[in-house]
CSV table of C-alpha atoms in Angstrom, one decimal:
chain,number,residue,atom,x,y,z
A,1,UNK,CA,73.6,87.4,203.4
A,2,UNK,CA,71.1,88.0,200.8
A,3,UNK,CA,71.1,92.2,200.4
A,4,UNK,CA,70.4,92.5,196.6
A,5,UNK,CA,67.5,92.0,194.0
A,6,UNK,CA,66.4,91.8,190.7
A,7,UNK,CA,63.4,94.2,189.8
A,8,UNK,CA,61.3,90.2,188.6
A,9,UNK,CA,62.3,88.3,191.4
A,10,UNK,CA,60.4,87.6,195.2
A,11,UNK,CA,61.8,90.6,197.7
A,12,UNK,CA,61.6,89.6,201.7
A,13,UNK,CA,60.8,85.7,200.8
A,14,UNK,CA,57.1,86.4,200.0
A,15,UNK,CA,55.7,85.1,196.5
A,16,UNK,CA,54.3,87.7,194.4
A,17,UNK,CA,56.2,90.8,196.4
A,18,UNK,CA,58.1,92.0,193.4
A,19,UNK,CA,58.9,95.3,191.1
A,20,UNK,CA,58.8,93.4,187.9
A,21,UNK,CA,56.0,96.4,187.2
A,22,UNK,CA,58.4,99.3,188.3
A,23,UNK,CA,60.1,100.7,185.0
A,24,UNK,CA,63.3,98.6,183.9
A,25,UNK,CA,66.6,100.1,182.5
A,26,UNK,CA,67.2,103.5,181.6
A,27,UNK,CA,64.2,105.8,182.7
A,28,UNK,CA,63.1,109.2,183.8
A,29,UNK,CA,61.3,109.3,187.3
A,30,UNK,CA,60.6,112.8,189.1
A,31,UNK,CA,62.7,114.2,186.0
A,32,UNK,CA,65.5,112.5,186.6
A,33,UNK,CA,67.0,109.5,184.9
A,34,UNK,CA,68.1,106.4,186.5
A,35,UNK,CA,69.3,103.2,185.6
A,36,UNK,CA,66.9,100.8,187.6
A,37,UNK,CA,68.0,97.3,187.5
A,38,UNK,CA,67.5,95.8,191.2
A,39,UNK,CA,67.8,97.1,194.5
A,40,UNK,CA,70.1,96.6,197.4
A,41,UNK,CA,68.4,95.9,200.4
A,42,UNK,CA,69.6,96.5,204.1
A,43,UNK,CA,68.8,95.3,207.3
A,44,UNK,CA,66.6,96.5,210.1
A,45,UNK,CA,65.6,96.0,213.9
A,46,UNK,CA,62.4,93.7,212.2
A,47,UNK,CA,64.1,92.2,208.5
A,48,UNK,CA,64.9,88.9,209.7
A,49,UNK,CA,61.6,88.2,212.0
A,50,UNK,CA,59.6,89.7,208.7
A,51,UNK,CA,61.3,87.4,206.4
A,52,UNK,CA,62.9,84.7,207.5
A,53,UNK,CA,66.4,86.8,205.7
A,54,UNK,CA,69.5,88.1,207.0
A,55,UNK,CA,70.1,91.4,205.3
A,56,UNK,CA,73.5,93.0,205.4
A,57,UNK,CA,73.8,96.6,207.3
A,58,UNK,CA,75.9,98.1,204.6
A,59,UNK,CA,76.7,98.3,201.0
A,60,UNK,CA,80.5,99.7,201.1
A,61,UNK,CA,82.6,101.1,198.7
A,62,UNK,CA,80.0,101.7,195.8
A,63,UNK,CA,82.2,103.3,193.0
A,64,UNK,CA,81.1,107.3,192.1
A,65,UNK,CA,84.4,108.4,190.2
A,66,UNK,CA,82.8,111.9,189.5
A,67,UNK,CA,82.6,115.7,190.6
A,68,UNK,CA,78.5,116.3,190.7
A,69,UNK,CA,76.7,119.3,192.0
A,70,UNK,CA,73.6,116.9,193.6
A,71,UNK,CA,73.4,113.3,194.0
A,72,UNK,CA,70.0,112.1,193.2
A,73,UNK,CA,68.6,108.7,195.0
A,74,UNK,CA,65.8,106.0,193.9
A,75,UNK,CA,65.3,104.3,197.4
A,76,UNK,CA,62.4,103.3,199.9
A,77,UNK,CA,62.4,101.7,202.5
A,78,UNK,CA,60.5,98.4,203.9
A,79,UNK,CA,58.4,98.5,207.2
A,80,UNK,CA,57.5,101.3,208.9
A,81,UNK,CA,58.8,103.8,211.8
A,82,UNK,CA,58.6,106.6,213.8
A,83,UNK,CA,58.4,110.0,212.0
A,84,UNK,CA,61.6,111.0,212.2
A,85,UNK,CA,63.5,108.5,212.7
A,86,UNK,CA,67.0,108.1,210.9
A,87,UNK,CA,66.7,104.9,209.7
A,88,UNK,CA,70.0,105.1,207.7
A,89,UNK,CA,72.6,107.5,206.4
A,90,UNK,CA,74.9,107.5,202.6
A,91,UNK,CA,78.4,108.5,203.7
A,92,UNK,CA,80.2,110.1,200.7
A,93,UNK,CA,83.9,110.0,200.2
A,94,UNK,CA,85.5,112.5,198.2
A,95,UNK,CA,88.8,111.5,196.6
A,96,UNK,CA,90.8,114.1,198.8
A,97,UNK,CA,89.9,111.9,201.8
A,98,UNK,CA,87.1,114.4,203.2
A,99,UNK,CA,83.3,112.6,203.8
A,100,UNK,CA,80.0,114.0,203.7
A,101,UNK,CA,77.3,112.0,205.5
A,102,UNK,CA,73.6,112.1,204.0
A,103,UNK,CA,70.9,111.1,207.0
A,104,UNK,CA,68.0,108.8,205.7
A,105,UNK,CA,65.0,109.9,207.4
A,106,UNK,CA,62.0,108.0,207.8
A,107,UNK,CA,59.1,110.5,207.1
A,108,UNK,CA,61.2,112.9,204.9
A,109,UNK,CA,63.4,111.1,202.3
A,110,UNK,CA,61.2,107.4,202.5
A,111,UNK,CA,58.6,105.8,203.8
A,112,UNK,CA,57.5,102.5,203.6
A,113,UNK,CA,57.3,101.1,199.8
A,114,UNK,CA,54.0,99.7,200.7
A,115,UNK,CA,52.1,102.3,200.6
A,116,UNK,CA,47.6,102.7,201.4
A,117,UNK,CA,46.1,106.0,201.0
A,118,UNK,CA,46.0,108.3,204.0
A,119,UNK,CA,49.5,107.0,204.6
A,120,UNK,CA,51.5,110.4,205.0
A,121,UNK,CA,54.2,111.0,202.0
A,122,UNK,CA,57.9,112.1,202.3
A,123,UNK,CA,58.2,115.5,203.3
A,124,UNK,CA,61.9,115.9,201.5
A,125,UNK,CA,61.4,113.6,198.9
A,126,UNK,CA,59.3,113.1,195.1
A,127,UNK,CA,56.9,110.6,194.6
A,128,UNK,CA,59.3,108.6,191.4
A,129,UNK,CA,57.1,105.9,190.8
A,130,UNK,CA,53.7,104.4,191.9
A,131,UNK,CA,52.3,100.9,191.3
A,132,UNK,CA,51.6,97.6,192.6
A,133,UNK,CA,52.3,94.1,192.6
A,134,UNK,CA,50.1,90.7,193.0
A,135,UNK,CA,50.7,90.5,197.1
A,136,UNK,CA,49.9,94.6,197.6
A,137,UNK,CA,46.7,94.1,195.1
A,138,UNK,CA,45.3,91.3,197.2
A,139,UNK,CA,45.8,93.6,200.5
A,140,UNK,CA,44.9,96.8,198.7
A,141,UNK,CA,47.9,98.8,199.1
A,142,UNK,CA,50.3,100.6,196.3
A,143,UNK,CA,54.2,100.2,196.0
A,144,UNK,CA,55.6,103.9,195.2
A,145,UNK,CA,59.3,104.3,194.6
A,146,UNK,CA,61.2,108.4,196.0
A,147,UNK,CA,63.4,110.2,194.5
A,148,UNK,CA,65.6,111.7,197.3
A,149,UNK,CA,68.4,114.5,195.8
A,150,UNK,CA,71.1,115.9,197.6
A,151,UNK,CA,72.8,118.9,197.1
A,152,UNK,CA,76.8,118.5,197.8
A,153,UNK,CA,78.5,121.2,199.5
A,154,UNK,CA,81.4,120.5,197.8
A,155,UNK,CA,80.8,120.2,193.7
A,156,UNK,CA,83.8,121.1,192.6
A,157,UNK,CA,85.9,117.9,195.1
A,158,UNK,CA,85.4,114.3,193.1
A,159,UNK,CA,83.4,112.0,194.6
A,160,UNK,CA,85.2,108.6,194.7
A,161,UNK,CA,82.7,106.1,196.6
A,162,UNK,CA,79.8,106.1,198.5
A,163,UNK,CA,78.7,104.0,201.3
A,164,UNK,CA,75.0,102.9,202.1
A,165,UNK,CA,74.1,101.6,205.7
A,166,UNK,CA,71.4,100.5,207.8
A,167,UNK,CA,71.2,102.4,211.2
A,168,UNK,CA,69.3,99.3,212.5
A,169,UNK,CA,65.7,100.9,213.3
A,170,UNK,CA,62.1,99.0,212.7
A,171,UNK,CA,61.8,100.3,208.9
A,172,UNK,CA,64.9,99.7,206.4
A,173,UNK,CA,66.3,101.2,203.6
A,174,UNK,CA,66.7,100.0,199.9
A,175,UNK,CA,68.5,101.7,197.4
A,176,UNK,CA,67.7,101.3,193.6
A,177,UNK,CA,69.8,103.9,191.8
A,178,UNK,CA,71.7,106.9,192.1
A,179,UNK,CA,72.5,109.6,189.8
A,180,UNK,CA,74.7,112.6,189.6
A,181,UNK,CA,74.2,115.8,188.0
């Protein structure tokens, strides 16, 4: 399985389809920082076909460690689907054994990272980061990065992991960064 990335190298087998333009390190996007470093990629109904790549349908156990009052999310998400649709969901698992389950929606917290204008935005989500890469520039299209927050209904429980996973539709996640506040 091949389910994470460095911001400079190839994404989905395809020369040139890259985020070596998207900002690198420690940065501020929609006013909130994030470490950006790579992306973990899931699968989805169309990965394989698309690429020729087997994607995993979860990241699992991603250590937290901390109480937070929102959860903040760098993702996207890589082909397209119906308005709507939950393409995908963060489970969180507080240290007292109680979990909280975030729905990824396509339409409201990512769309497609290729992105042409007229495409319709996020409803529930901030535009972090906008750019391109040499494949999207030879087909006219933009990449743009969302920043997706969450507010926990529990602030006051630590947080000990969170899970990331592929419901399996058309379009599927990625995840880039998460920060707590």
């Amino acid at each position: 399985f091949r389910s994470t990335y460095l911001l400079d190298e190839d994404i989905h087998s395809k020369p040139g389809n890259d985020l070596r333009t998207a900002p690198h390190g420690l940065c501020i996007l929609a006013d909130i920082p994030f470490q950006v470093d790579g992306l973990i990629q899931l699968s989805g109904k169309v990965s394989h076909e698309k690429t020729g790549e087997t994607f995993p349908e979860s990241a699992l156990d991603i250590p937290i460690g901390a109480m937070s009052k929102r959860v903040h999310f760098l993702q996207s998400a890589s082909w397209h689907d119906a308005t709507g649709s939950v393409i995908g969901e963060y489970r969180v698992h507080y240290a007292d054994g109680e979990t909280a389950t975030i729905p990824i929606v396509y339409g409201h917290s990512v769309v497609d990272w290729w992105f042409m204008k007229g495409d319709p935005l996020p409803t529930g989500a901030a535009i972090a980061w906008n750019g391109a890469n040499e494949r999207t520039e030879d087909l006219g299209h933009l990449i743009q990065l969302y920043a997706f927050s969450w507010t926990n209904p529990r602030p006051d429980a630590p947080i000990a992991t969170l899970d990331f996973v592929s419901l399996g539709e058309d379009s599927a996640p990625f995840l880039m960064a998460v920060t707590l506040d």
